[in-house]
Coordinates of C-alpha atoms in Angstrom, one line a residue:
X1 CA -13.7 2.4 3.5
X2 CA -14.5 -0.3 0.7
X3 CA -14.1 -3.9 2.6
X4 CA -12.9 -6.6 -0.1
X5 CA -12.7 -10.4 -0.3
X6 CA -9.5 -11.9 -2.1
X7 CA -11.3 -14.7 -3.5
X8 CA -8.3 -16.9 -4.2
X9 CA -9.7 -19.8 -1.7
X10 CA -12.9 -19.9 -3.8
X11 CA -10.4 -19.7 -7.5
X12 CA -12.6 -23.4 -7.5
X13 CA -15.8 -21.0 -8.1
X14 CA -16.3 -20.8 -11.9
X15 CA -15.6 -17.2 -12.5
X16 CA -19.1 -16.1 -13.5
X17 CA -20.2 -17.8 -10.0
X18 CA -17.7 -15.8 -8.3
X19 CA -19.8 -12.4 -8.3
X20 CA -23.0 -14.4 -6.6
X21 CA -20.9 -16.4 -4.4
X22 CA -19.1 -13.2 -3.2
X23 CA -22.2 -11.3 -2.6
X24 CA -23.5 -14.2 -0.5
X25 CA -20.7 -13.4 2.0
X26 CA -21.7 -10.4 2.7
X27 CA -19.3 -8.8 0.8
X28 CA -20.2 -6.2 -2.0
X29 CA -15.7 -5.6 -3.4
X30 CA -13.9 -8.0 -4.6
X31 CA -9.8 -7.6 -5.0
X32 CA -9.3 -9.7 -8.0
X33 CA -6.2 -11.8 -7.5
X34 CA -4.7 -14.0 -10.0
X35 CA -7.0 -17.2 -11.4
X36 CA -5.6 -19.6 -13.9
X37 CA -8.3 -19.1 -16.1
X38 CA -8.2 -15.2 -16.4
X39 CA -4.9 -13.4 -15.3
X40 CA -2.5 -16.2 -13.9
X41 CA 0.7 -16.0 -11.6
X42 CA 3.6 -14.8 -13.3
X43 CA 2.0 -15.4 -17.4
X44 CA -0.2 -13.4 -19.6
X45 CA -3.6 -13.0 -18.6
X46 CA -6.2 -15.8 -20.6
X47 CA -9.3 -13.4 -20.4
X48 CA -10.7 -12.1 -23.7
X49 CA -12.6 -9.3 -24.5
X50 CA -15.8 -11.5 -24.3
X51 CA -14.6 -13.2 -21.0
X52 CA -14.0 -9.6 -19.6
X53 CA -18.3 -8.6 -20.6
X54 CA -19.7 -11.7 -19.1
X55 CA -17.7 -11.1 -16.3
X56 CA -18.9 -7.7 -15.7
X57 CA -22.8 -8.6 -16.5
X58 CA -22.5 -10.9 -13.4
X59 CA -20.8 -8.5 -11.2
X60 CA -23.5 -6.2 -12.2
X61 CA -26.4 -8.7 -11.8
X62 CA -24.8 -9.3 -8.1
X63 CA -24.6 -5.8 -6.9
X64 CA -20.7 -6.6 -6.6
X65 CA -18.0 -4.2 -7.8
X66 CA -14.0 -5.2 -8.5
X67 CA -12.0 -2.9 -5.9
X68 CA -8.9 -3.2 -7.8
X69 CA -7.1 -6.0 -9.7
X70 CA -4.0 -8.0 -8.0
X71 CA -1.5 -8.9 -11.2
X72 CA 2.0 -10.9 -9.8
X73 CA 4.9 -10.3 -13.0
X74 CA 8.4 -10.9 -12.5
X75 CA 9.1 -7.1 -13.8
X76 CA 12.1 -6.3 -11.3
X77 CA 13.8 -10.1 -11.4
X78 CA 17.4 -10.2 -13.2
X79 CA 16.7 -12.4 -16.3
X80 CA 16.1 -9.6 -18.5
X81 CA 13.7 -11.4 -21.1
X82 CA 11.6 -12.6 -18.1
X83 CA 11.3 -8.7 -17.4
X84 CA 10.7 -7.4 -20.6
X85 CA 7.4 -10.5 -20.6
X86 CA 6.4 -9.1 -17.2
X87 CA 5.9 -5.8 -19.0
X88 CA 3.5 -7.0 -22.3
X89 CA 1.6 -8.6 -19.3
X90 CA 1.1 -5.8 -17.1
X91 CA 0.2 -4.2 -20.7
X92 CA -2.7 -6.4 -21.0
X93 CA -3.5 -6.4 -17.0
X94 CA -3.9 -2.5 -17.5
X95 CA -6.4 -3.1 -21.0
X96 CA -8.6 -5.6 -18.8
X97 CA -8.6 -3.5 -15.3
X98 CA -9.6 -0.6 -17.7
X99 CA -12.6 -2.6 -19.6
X100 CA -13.9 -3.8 -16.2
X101 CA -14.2 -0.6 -15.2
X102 CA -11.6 -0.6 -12.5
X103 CA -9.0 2.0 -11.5
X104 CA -7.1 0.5 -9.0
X105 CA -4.2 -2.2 -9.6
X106 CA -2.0 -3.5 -6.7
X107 CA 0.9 -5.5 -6.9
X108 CA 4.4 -6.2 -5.1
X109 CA 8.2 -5.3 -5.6
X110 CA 8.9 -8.7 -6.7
X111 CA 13.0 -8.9 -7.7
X112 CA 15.5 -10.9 -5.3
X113 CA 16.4 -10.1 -1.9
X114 CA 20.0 -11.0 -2.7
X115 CA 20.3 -8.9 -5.3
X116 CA 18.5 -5.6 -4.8
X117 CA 20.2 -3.2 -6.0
X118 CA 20.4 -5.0 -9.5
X119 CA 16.2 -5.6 -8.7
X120 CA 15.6 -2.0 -8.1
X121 CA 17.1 -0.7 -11.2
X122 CA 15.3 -3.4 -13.5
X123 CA 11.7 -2.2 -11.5
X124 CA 12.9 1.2 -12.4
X125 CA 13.1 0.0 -16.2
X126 CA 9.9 -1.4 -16.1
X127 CA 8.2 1.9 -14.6
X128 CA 9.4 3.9 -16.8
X129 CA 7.2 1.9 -19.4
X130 CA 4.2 1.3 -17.5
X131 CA 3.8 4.9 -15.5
X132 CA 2.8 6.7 -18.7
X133 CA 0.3 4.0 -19.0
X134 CA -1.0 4.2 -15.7
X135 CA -1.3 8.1 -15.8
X136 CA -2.7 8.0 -19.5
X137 CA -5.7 5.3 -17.9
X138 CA -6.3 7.0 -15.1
X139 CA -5.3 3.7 -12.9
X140 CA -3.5 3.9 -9.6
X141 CA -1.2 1.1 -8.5
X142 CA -0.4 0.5 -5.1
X143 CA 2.3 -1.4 -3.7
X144 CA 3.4 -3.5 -0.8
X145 CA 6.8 -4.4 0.6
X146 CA 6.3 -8.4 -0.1
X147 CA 8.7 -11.2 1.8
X148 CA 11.5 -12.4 -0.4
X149 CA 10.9 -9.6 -2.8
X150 CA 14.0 -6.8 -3.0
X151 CA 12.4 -4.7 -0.2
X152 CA 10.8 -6.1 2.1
X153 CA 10.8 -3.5 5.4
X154 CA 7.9 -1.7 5.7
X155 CA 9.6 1.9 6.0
X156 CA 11.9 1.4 3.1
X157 CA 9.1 0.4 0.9
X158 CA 7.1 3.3 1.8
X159 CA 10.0 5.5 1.2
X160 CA 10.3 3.3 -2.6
X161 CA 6.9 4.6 -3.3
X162 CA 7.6 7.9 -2.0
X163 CA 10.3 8.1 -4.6
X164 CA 8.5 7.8 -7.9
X165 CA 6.9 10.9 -6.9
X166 CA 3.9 10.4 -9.1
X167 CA -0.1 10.7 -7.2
X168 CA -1.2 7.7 -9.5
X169 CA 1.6 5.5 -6.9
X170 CA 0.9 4.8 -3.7
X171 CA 1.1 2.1 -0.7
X172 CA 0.1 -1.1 0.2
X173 CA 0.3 -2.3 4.1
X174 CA -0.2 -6.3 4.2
X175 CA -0.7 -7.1 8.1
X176 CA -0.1 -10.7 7.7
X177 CA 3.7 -9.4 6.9
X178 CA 3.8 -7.3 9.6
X179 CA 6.5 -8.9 11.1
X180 CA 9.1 -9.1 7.9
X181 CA 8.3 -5.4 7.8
X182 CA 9.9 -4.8 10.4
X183 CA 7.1 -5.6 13.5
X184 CA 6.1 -2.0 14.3
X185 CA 3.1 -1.5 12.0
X186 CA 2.1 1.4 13.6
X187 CA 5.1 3.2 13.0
X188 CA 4.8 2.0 9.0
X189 CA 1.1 3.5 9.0
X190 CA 1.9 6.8 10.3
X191 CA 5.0 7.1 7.8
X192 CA 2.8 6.0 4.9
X193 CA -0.2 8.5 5.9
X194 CA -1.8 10.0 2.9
X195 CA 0.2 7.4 0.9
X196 CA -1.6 4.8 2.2
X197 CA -4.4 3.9 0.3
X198 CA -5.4 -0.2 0.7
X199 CA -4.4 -2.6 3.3
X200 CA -4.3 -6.4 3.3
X201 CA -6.1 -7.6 6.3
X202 CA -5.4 -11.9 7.9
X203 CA -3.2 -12.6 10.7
X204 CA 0.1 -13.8 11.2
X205 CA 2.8 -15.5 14.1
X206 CA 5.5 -13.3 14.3
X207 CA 8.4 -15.9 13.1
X208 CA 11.1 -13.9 14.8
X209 CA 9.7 -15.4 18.0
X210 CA 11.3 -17.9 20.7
X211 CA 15.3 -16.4 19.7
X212 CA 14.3 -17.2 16.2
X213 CA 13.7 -21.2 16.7
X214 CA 9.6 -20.5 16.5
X215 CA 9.9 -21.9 13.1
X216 CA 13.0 -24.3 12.2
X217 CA 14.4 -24.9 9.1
X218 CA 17.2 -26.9 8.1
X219 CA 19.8 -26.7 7.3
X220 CA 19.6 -23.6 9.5
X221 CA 20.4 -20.2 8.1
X222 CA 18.0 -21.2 4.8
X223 CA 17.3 -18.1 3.6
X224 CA 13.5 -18.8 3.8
X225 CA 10.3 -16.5 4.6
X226 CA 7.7 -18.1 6.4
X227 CA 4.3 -15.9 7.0
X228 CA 1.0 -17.2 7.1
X229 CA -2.8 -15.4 6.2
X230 CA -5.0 -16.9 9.2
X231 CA -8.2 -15.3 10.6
X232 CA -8.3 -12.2 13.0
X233 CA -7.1 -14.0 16.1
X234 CA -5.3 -16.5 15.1
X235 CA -1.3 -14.9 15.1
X236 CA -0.2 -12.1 16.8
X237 CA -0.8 -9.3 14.6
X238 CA -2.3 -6.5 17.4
X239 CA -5.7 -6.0 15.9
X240 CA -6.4 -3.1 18.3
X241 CA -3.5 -1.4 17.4
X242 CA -3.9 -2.1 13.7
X243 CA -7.6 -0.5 13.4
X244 CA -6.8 2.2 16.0
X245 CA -3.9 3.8 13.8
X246 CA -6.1 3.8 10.5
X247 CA -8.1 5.6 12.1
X248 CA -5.9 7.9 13.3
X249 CA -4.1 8.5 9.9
X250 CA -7.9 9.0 8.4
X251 CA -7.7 5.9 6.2
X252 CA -10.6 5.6 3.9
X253 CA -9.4 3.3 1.2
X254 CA -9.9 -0.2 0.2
X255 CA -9.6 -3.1 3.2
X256 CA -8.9 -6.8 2.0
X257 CA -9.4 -9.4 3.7
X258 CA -6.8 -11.9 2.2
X259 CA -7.1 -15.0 4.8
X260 CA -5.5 -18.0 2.2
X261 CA -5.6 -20.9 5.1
X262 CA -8.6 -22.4 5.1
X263 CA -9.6 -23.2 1.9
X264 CA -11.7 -26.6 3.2
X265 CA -13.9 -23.8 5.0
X266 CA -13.2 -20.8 2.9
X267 CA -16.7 -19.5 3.4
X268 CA -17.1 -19.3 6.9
X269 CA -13.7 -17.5 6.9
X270 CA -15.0 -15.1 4.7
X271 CA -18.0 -14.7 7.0
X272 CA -15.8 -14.3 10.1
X273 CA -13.7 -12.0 8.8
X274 CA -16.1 -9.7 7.5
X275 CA -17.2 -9.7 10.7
X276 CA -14.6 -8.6 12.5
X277 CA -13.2 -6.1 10.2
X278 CA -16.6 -4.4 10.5
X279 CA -16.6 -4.9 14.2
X280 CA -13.3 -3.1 14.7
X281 CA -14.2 -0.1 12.8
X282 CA -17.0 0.5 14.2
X283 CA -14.8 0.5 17.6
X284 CA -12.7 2.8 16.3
X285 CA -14.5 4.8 14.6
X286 CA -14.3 8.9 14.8

């Protein structure tokens, strides 16, 4: 198992820092998640060829290797021109990842809740552009159900995957959205199996709690998502039962510890997490 850091509470960390400063958490995988000054949110990635060899020299120079790269597009939303620009950037996403050496991409379903079915076929458009890419590289890309995205249960996302029926596609299970999965993360583990090859590791509250008043929004009936990424401990995603099932289902892929709350002590998160991640596999190990 290859235990990552999402360094986006450290995106402050000049980007040839980032490999030193990652190292000095213990950590030896980074999941690269977006950065303004290299692959933002939703735009075309900023990093050039040069940008891309300095970047590698450091990662080098740190003993610290990229896991796989984390690219958000809107490439299943309804605004057609906004999709067809989600596809020239996951062009150049795929051109980087490659140059850094990197064969593993994740992303999410993006698209609209309200509008699925219309989502679904545009992500199919989209696929059928990028997939010969993807093959032809030799990347895989993984992907997660994602809250407000047009699937966001845990089983129907798995089955999504399932569906494009290529080895280069597999799945993504983000604890921290354990409960707009569906809450049984177990039973999503075990349906994924061999599919599953990375998991986002940070806790959550389950916001279904308290007859639906644990968080309240108004008016009522918004149609809003709340989840948060906290450290081990600090929601009620069941740890035990988390780390127990990978092992059960044999996972050996990448583990990311994506805690986004603390950025004021972003460090010692990092430190903590690492911590417990390693603590539980060892507990469960076979």
């Amino acid at each position: 198992m290859k235990i990552a850091l999402d360094p986006y509470m450290l995106r402050g960390v000049p980007l040839l820092e980032l490999p030193r400063v990652v190292a000095d958490l213990g950590y030896r995988h980074i999941e690269l998640s977006p950065r303004d000054d290299f692959m933002p949110f939703f735009l075309h990635p900023r990093a050039s060829s040069a940008d891309v060899a300095a970047f590698k020299r450091e990662l080098a120079a740190a003993e610290v290797s990229v896991a796989s790269v984390l690219p958000l597009y809107k490439w299943s939303g309804p605004d057609e021109d906004e999709r067809q620009a989600a596809v020239r950037y996951w062009k150049r996403a795929i051109e980087i990842t490659v140059d850094l050496g990197v064969d593993v991409m994740n992303s999410e379903f993006n698209g609209r809740p309200e509008a699925a079915a219309a989502s679904e076929a545009q992500f199919w458009r989209s696929l059928e552009e990028l997939l010969p890419i993807f093959e032809r590289e030799g990347v895989r890309l993984v992907l997660e159900p994602h809250p407000d995205d047009f699937v966001e249960d845990g089983i129907a996302g798995v089955n999504l995957v399932k569906g494009i029926n290529s080895p280069l596609v597999t799945f993504l299970y983000c604890a921290p959205h354990t409960f707009h999965q569906g809450g049984d993360l177990a039973a999503v583990l075990r349906h994924a199996g061999p599919l599953l090859t990375q998991v986002h590791i940070a806790d959550s509250f389950d916001h279904r709690g308290s007859s639906g008043l644990r968080y309240i929004v108004n008016p009522p009936g918004s149609a809003v998502r709340v989840h948060q990424h906290l450290d081990i401990g600090q929601g009620e995603v069941d740890w035990d039962l988390f780390f127990r099932t990978l092992a059960e289902v044999g996972f050996d892929g990448i583990a990311t510890v994506c805690v986004f709350a603390w950025e004021e002590r972003a460090a010692d998160s990092g430190r903590f997490n690492l911590e417990q991640v390693n603590q539980y596999v060892a507990k469960y190990a076979r």
